[in-house]
CSV table of C-alpha atoms and ligand atoms in Angstrom, one decimal:
chain,number,residue,atom,x,y,z
N,1108,MET,CA,79.7,161.9,26.7
N,1109,SER,CA,78.8,158.3,26.0
N,1110,VAL,CA,80.1,155.6,28.4
N,1111,ASP,CA,79.5,152.0,27.8
N,1112,PHE,CA,78.4,150.9,31.3
N,1113,GLU,CA,77.5,147.4,30.2
N,1114,ALA,CA,81.0,146.8,28.8
N,1115,LEU,CA,82.5,148.3,31.9
N,1116,ALA,CA,80.4,145.9,34.1
N,1117,VAL,CA,81.5,142.9,32.0
N,1118,GLU,CA,85.1,144.0,32.3
N,1119,ALA,CA,85.0,144.4,36.0
N,1120,GLU,CA,83.1,141.2,36.5
N,1121,SER,CA,85.7,139.3,34.5
N,1122,ALA,CA,88.6,141.0,36.4
N,1123,VAL,CA,87.0,140.1,39.8
N,1124,SER,CA,86.2,136.6,39.0
N,1125,THR,CA,89.7,135.8,37.6
N,1126,ALA,CA,91.5,137.3,40.7
N,1127,SER,CA,93.0,134.2,42.3
N,1128,ASP,CA,94.3,135.6,45.6
N,1129,PHE,CA,93.8,138.6,47.9
N,1130,ALA,CA,96.5,140.7,46.3
N,1131,GLN,CA,95.1,140.3,42.8
N,1132,LEU,CA,91.6,141.1,44.1
N,1133,ASP,CA,92.9,144.2,45.8
N,1134,ALA,CA,94.5,145.3,42.6
N,1135,VAL,CA,91.2,145.0,40.9
N,1136,ARG,CA,89.5,147.1,43.6
N,1137,VAL,CA,92.2,149.8,43.1
N,1138,ARG,CA,91.7,149.6,39.3
N,1139,PHE,CA,88.0,150.3,39.5
N,1140,LEU,CA,87.2,151.9,42.9
N,1141,GLY,CA,90.6,153.4,43.9
N,1142,LYS,CA,91.3,157.2,43.9
N,1143,LYS,CA,92.4,157.1,40.3
N,1144,GLY,CA,90.2,154.1,39.5
N,1145,THR,CA,87.8,154.0,36.5
N,1146,ILE,CA,84.6,154.5,38.4
N,1147,THR,CA,86.1,157.4,40.6
N,1148,THR,CA,87.4,159.1,37.4
N,1149,LEU,CA,84.0,158.8,35.8
N,1150,ALA,CA,82.3,160.3,38.8
N,1151,GLU,CA,84.5,163.3,38.4
N,1152,THR,CA,83.4,163.9,34.8
N,1153,ILE,CA,79.7,164.3,35.9
N,1154,ARG,CA,80.1,168.0,36.4
N,1155,SER,CA,81.0,168.5,32.8
N,1156,LEU,CA,77.8,166.9,31.6
N,1157,PRO,CA,74.7,168.7,30.4
N,1158,THR,CA,72.3,169.0,33.3
N,1159,GLU,CA,69.7,166.7,31.8
N,1160,GLU,CA,72.2,163.8,31.3
N,1161,ARG,CA,73.4,163.9,34.8
N,1162,PRO,CA,70.7,162.0,36.7
N,1163,LEU,CA,70.8,159.0,34.4
N,1164,PHE,CA,74.6,159.0,34.2
N,1165,GLY,CA,74.7,159.2,38.1
N,1166,GLN,CA,72.3,156.3,38.4
N,1167,ARG,CA,74.1,154.1,36.1
N,1168,LEU,CA,77.5,154.9,37.6
N,1169,ASN,CA,76.1,154.2,41.1
N,1170,ALA,CA,74.7,150.9,39.9
N,1171,LEU,CA,78.0,150.0,38.4
N,1172,ARG,CA,79.9,150.9,41.7
N,1173,GLN,CA,77.5,148.8,43.8
N,1174,ALA,CA,77.8,145.9,41.4
N,1175,VAL,CA,81.6,146.0,41.4
N,1176,THR,CA,81.7,146.5,45.2
N,1177,ALA,CA,79.4,143.5,45.8
N,1178,ALA,CA,81.3,141.4,43.3
N,1179,ILE,CA,84.6,142.1,45.1
N,1180,GLU,CA,83.0,141.3,48.5
N,1181,ASN,CA,81.7,138.0,47.1
N,1182,ARG,CA,85.0,137.1,45.6
N,1183,LYS,CA,86.7,137.9,48.9
N,1184,ALA,CA,84.4,135.6,50.8
N,1185,PHE,CA,85.0,132.9,48.2
N,1186,LEU,CA,88.8,133.2,48.5
N,1187,GLU,CA,88.6,133.2,52.3
N,1188,ALA,CA,86.4,130.0,52.2
N,1189,GLU,CA,89.0,128.5,49.9
N,1190,THR,CA,91.9,129.3,52.2
N,1191,ASP,CA,90.0,127.8,55.1
N,1192,ALA,CA,89.2,124.7,53.1
N,1193,ALA,CA,92.9,124.3,52.2
N,1194,ALA,CA,93.9,124.6,55.8
N,1195,PHE,CA,91.3,122.0,56.9
N,1196,ALA,CA,92.3,119.7,54.1
N,1197,ALA,CA,95.8,119.5,55.7
N,1198,LEU,CA,94.2,118.6,59.0
N,1199,ASP,CA,93.3,115.1,59.8
N,1200,VAL,CA,90.8,115.3,62.7
N,1201,SER,CA,90.9,111.5,63.1
N,1202,LEU,CA,94.5,111.6,64.3
N,1203,PRO,CA,95.0,111.1,68.0
N,1204,GLY,CA,95.4,114.5,69.8
N,1205,ASN,CA,98.5,115.7,71.6
N,1206,ILE,CA,98.1,114.4,75.1
N,1207,PRO,CA,99.1,117.1,77.5
N,1208,ASN,CA,102.1,116.1,79.7
N,1209,VAL,CA,100.6,116.7,83.2
N,1210,GLY,CA,103.4,115.0,85.2
N,1211,THR,CA,102.8,112.7,88.2
N,1212,LEU,CA,103.6,112.6,91.9
N,1213,HIS,CA,106.7,110.8,93.0
N,1214,PRO,CA,105.9,107.6,95.0
N,1215,LEU,CA,107.4,109.2,98.1
N,1216,THR,CA,105.2,112.3,97.7
N,1217,GLN,CA,102.2,110.0,97.4
N,1218,ILE,CA,103.0,108.2,100.6
N,1219,LEU,CA,103.8,111.4,102.4
N,1220,ASP,CA,100.5,113.1,101.2
N,1221,ARG,CA,98.5,110.2,102.5
N,1222,ALA,CA,100.4,110.0,105.8
N,1223,VAL,CA,100.0,113.8,106.4
N,1224,CYS,CA,96.3,113.5,105.7
N,1225,ILE,CA,95.9,110.8,108.3
N,1226,CYS,CA,97.8,112.7,110.9
N,1227,ARG,CA,95.8,115.9,110.2
N,1228,ARG,CA,92.6,114.0,111.0
N,1229,LEU,CA,94.2,113.2,114.4
N,1230,GLY,CA,94.8,116.9,115.0
N,1231,PHE,CA,98.5,116.9,114.2
N,1232,ALA,CA,99.8,120.2,112.7
N,1233,LEU,CA,102.6,120.3,110.1
N,1234,ALA,CA,106.0,121.6,111.3
N,1235,THR,CA,109.3,122.0,109.5
N,1236,GLY,CA,112.9,122.6,110.5
N,1237,PRO,CA,116.2,123.1,108.7
N,1238,CYS,CA,118.2,120.2,107.1
N,1239,VAL,CA,121.4,121.9,108.2
N,1240,GLU,CA,121.3,121.6,112.0
N,1241,THR,CA,123.3,122.5,115.1
N,1242,GLU,CA,124.5,119.7,117.3
N,1243,PHE,CA,122.3,121.1,120.0
N,1244,HIS,CA,119.1,120.5,118.1
N,1245,CYS,CA,120.1,117.2,116.5
N,1246,PHE,CA,121.8,115.6,119.6
N,1247,ASP,CA,122.3,117.5,122.9
N,1248,ALA,CA,118.7,118.6,123.4
N,1249,LEU,CA,117.7,115.1,122.5
N,1250,ASN,CA,119.7,113.7,125.4
N,1251,THR,CA,122.3,112.2,123.1
N,1252,PRO,CA,125.7,112.2,124.8
N,1253,ALA,CA,128.9,113.4,123.2
N,1254,ASP,CA,130.2,109.8,122.9
N,1255,HIS,CA,127.1,108.5,121.1
N,1256,PRO,CA,128.0,106.7,117.8
N,1257,ALA,CA,125.6,108.9,115.8
N,1258,ARG,CA,127.8,111.9,116.7
N,1259,ASN,CA,130.8,110.3,115.0
N,1260,GLU,CA,132.1,111.7,111.8
N,1261,GLN,CA,131.9,108.3,110.4
N,1262,ASP,CA,128.1,108.3,110.6
N,1263,THR,CA,127.2,112.0,110.1
N,1264,PHE,CA,127.9,114.7,107.5
N,1265,TYR,CA,129.6,117.6,109.4
N,1266,PHE,CA,130.3,121.1,108.0
N,1267,HIS,CA,133.5,122.9,108.9
N,1268,ASN,CA,131.5,125.4,111.1
N,1269,GLY,CA,130.3,122.5,113.3
N,1270,ARG,CA,126.9,122.2,111.8
N,1271,LEU,CA,125.7,119.0,110.3
N,1272,LEU,CA,123.1,117.5,108.0
N,1273,ARG,CA,120.4,116.3,110.4
N,1274,THR,CA,120.6,112.6,111.0
N,1275,HIS,CA,116.9,112.4,111.8
N,1276,THR,CA,113.8,114.6,111.8
N,1277,SER,CA,113.7,114.5,115.7
N,1278,SER,CA,115.6,117.8,115.6
N,1279,VAL,CA,112.3,119.4,114.6
N,1280,GLN,CA,110.8,118.3,118.0
N,1281,VAL,CA,113.3,120.6,119.7
N,1282,ARG,CA,112.7,123.5,117.4
N,1283,VAL,CA,108.9,123.2,117.9
N,1284,MET,CA,109.2,123.0,121.7
N,1285,GLU,CA,111.6,126.0,121.8
N,1286,LYS,CA,109.0,128.2,120.2
N,1287,ASN,CA,105.7,126.8,121.4
N,1288,ASN,CA,104.0,126.1,124.6
N,1289,PRO,CA,102.4,122.8,125.6
N,1290,PRO,CA,100.0,121.2,124.8
N,1291,LEU,CA,101.1,120.6,121.3
N,1292,ARG,CA,100.7,118.0,118.5
N,1293,ILE,CA,102.9,118.1,115.4
N,1294,ILE,CA,104.3,116.0,112.6
N,1295,ALA,CA,107.4,116.9,110.7
N,1296,PRO,CA,108.1,115.1,107.5
N,1297,GLY,CA,111.3,115.5,105.6
N,1298,PRO,CA,114.8,114.3,104.6
N,1299,ALA,CA,117.4,113.1,106.9
N,1300,PHE,CA,121.1,112.2,106.1
N,1301,ARG,CA,123.5,109.6,107.2
N,1302,ARG,CA,127.0,108.5,106.0
N,1303,ASP,CA,125.8,105.1,105.3
N,1304,GLU,CA,127.4,102.6,102.9
N,1305,ILE,CA,125.0,103.0,100.0
N,1306,ASP,CA,123.3,99.8,98.8
N,1307,ALA,CA,119.8,98.6,97.8
N,1308,THR,CA,118.4,99.4,101.3
N,1309,HIS,CA,120.7,102.3,102.4
N,1310,SER,CA,121.0,105.7,101.1
N,1311,ALA,CA,122.8,108.8,102.3
N,1312,GLN,CA,119.5,110.7,102.1
N,1313,PHE,CA,116.2,109.2,103.2
N,1314,HIS,CA,112.9,110.5,104.6
N,1315,GLN,CA,111.2,110.3,107.9
N,1316,LEU,CA,107.9,111.4,109.4
N,1317,GLU,CA,108.4,112.6,112.8
N,1318,GLY,CA,105.6,113.0,115.3
N,1319,LEU,CA,105.4,114.6,118.7
N,1320,TYR,CA,102.5,114.9,121.2
N,1321,VAL,CA,102.8,116.8,124.5
N,1322,ASN,CA,100.0,117.1,127.0
N,1323,ARG,CA,99.1,116.3,130.5
N,1324,LYS,CA,98.9,112.5,131.4
N,1325,VAL,CA,100.0,111.2,128.0
N,1326,SER,CA,100.4,107.4,128.2
N,1327,VAL,CA,101.9,104.6,126.2
N,1328,ALA,CA,98.3,103.6,125.4
N,1329,ASP,CA,97.9,107.0,123.5
N,1330,LEU,CA,101.0,106.2,121.6
N,1331,LYS,CA,99.9,102.8,120.6
N,1332,GLY,CA,96.4,103.9,119.7
N,1333,THR,CA,97.7,106.7,117.5
N,1334,LEU,CA,100.1,104.6,115.6
N,1335,ASP,CA,97.6,101.7,115.4
N,1336,PHE,CA,95.1,104.1,113.8
N,1337,PHE,CA,97.8,105.6,111.5
N,1338,PHE,CA,99.0,102.3,110.1
N,1339,ARG,CA,95.5,100.9,109.7
N,1340,GLU,CA,94.4,104.0,107.8
N,1341,LEU,CA,97.5,103.8,105.6
N,1342,LEU,CA,97.6,100.0,105.0
N,1343,GLY,CA,94.1,98.8,105.6
N,1344,THR,CA,92.4,97.5,108.8
N,1345,GLY,CA,94.1,94.2,108.5
N,1346,ALA,CA,97.4,95.9,109.5
N,1347,GLU,CA,99.0,94.6,112.7
N,1348,LEU,CA,101.5,96.5,114.9
N,1349,ARG,CA,104.1,95.1,117.2
N,1350,PHE,CA,106.1,97.3,119.7
N,1351,ARG,CA,109.5,95.9,120.4
N,1352,PRO,CA,111.3,97.4,123.4
N,1353,HIS,CA,114.4,99.3,122.2
N,1354,PHE,CA,116.6,102.2,123.2
N,1355,PHE,CA,116.5,105.8,122.0
N,1356,PRO,CA,118.2,108.5,124.1
N,1357,PHE,CA,115.3,110.9,123.8
N,1358,THR,CA,112.4,108.5,124.8
N,1359,GLU,CA,111.9,106.3,127.8
N,1360,PRO,CA,110.5,103.7,127.4
N,1361,SER,CA,111.3,103.3,123.7
N,1362,PHE,CA,110.1,100.9,121.1
N,1363,GLU,CA,110.7,99.9,117.6
N,1364,ILE,CA,107.5,99.6,115.5
N,1365,ASP,CA,107.0,96.5,113.4
N,1366,VAL,CA,104.1,96.2,111.0
N,1367,ARG,CA,102.7,93.5,109.0
N,1368,ALA,CA,99.8,93.8,106.4
N,1369,SER,CA,98.7,92.1,103.2
N,1370,GLY,CA,99.6,95.2,101.3
N,1371,LEU,CA,103.3,94.9,102.3
N,1372,GLY,CA,104.3,91.9,100.2
N,1373,ASP,CA,104.7,88.9,102.5
N,1374,ARG,CA,101.7,89.0,104.9
N,1375,GLU,CA,103.5,87.0,107.6
N,1376,ARG,CA,106.7,89.0,107.7
N,1377,TRP,CA,107.1,91.8,110.3
N,1378,LEU,CA,108.7,95.0,108.9
N,1379,GLU,CA,110.4,97.5,111.0
N,1380,MET,CA,108.9,101.0,110.3
N,1381,GLY,CA,110.5,103.2,112.8
N,1382,GLY,CA,110.9,104.1,116.4
N,1383,CYS,CA,108.8,105.6,119.1
N,1384,GLY,CA,108.5,106.1,122.8
N,1385,MET,CA,107.5,108.4,125.7
N,1386,VAL,CA,109.5,111.7,125.7
N,1387,ASP,CA,112.3,111.4,128.2
N,1388,PRO,CA,112.0,114.1,130.9
N,1389,ALA,CA,115.7,115.0,130.1
N,1390,VAL,CA,114.5,116.3,126.8
N,1391,PHE,CA,112.0,118.6,128.5
N,1392,ASP,CA,114.7,119.8,130.9
N,1393,ALA,CA,117.0,120.6,128.0
N,1394,ILE,CA,114.2,122.6,126.3
N,1395,ASN,CA,113.4,124.5,129.5
N,1396,LYS,CA,117.0,125.4,129.8
N,1397,SER,CA,117.2,126.6,126.2
N,1398,ARG,CA,114.0,128.6,126.7
N,1399,SER,CA,115.0,129.8,130.2
N,1400,ASP,CA,111.6,129.0,131.6
N,1401,GLN,CA,109.7,126.0,132.9
N,1402,ALA,CA,107.1,125.8,130.2
N,1403,PHE,CA,107.8,122.1,129.7
N,1404,ASP,CA,107.8,121.1,133.5
N,1405,PRO,CA,108.3,117.3,133.4
N,1406,GLU,CA,106.1,117.1,136.5
N,1407,GLU,CA,103.2,118.5,134.7
N,1408,TRP,CA,103.8,117.5,131.0
N,1409,SER,CA,104.4,114.2,129.3
N,1410,GLY,CA,104.4,113.2,125.7
N,1411,PHE,CA,105.1,110.7,123.1
N,1412,ALA,CA,107.1,110.8,119.9
N,1413,PHE,CA,107.6,108.7,116.9
N,1414,GLY,CA,109.8,108.6,113.7
N,1415,ILE,CA,108.7,106.6,110.7
N,1416,GLY,CA,110.8,105.8,107.7
N,1417,LEU,CA,109.0,106.8,104.5
N,1418,ASP,CA,111.4,105.4,102.0
N,1419,ARG,CA,111.0,101.8,103.3
N,1420,LEU,CA,107.2,102.2,103.4
N,1421,ALA,CA,107.1,103.5,99.7
N,1422,MET,CA,109.4,100.6,98.7
N,1423,VAL,CA,107.2,97.9,100.2
N,1424,LEU,CA,103.9,99.5,99.2
N,1425,PHE,CA,104.9,100.1,95.6
N,1426,GLY,CA,107.2,97.0,95.3
N,1427,ILE,CA,110.3,99.1,94.5
N,1428,PRO,CA,113.3,96.7,95.1
N,1429,ASP,CA,116.1,99.3,95.5
N,1430,ILE,CA,116.1,102.5,97.6
N,1431,ARG,CA,118.4,104.2,95.0
N,1432,PHE,CA,115.5,104.1,92.4
N,1433,LEU,CA,113.7,106.6,94.6
N,1434,ALA,CA,116.3,109.2,93.9
N,1435,ALA,CA,117.5,108.2,90.4
N,1436,ASN,CA,114.8,110.2,88.6
N,1437,ASP,CA,114.3,107.6,86.0
N,1438,LEU,CA,111.0,108.4,84.4
N,1439,ARG,CA,110.5,104.7,83.3
N,1440,MET,CA,110.4,103.8,86.9
N,1441,LEU,CA,108.5,106.8,88.2
N,1442,ARG,CA,105.7,106.6,85.5
N,1443,GLN,CA,104.7,103.2,86.7
N,1444,PHE,CA,103.3,104.8,89.8
N,1445,ALA,CA,101.5,107.6,88.1
N,1446,VAL,CA,98.2,108.4,89.6
F,807,DAH,N1,115.0,109.5,115.3
F,807,DAH,C1,115.0,108.1,115.4
F,807,DAH,C2,115.8,107.5,114.2
F,807,DAH,O1,116.1,108.2,113.3
F,807,DAH,C3,113.6,107.6,115.2
F,807,DAH,C4,112.8,107.9,116.4
F,807,DAH,C5,112.7,107.0,117.4
F,807,DAH,C6,112.1,109.1,116.4
F,807,DAH,C7,112.0,107.3,118.6
F,807,DAH,C8,111.3,109.3,117.5
F,807,DAH,C9,111.3,108.5,118.6
F,807,DAH,O2,110.6,110.5,117.6
F,807,DAH,O3,110.5,108.8,119.7
F,807,DAH,O4,116.2,106.4,114.3
């Protein structure tokens, strides 16, 4: 049998090199190397050849198979490179990339994080309490009589079951003392709610940072030293504090805290930042009664407490003119304070 191997090689070569995609190339492979392909069929005829012709026929057929296989592999590599090149051609590596949207911290969160860090360094542990409170935790245990204006429905959000939205974070003081023995040192940041007329400086929801320190022989000097350190860390060593005598039912004596610092807009203006004072023994008595023990014996234990308004602080520090901006979720405002 005479087979024109050269002609077959040329034919295969031309079929491979004109295949312009992977499907066409595979069709060429099937045509020559497939089960019923030319080369496979020829291999089957070898048995019918005279013995002396078989080795040469076999050699040439093998050479043809190898040449075709190699040509197909080469063409495949070429087509792959071509596909990649086309993909890259559509890609402009000089274009700016897609900047990942990582989000930023809300100005209040930023202030809160800094405040908590400072208090931690002073050994204060973080405490939390519920926003929906009982009158006992929000008022009674804090020595706030039934006729106090804060207990008025005009000032406070009440639920039908007698609970209320806490009007201050001081309720967490009560929760902590009910469950823990002195000495203790906690801060409790979080939201508080009042039925205020809403305007640029009043919101129905605002945020406070509560602090409570109970130990033996705690003095007003400890309170002043702690708050002095806190505000100097937060606002710079140039910050000045003024304690103005005031009244809170749960502290005696009580003070309002005024601060002035160059970071707070007008350097000369005193800004009211919150209240503080020495824990009133009546509060310890109420806690003892609630716990049915004498853990907070006022003869042995004393303490100081403070409550700082965080919204006001964020507003003056960041130059935000309206408290409502803090809750409006307007990204144009929030992005300005991205860190
Ligand atoms: N709870 C008070 C308020 O919301 C602030 C305050 C004053 C908290 C004196 C205290 C404190 O812990 O000792 O106006």
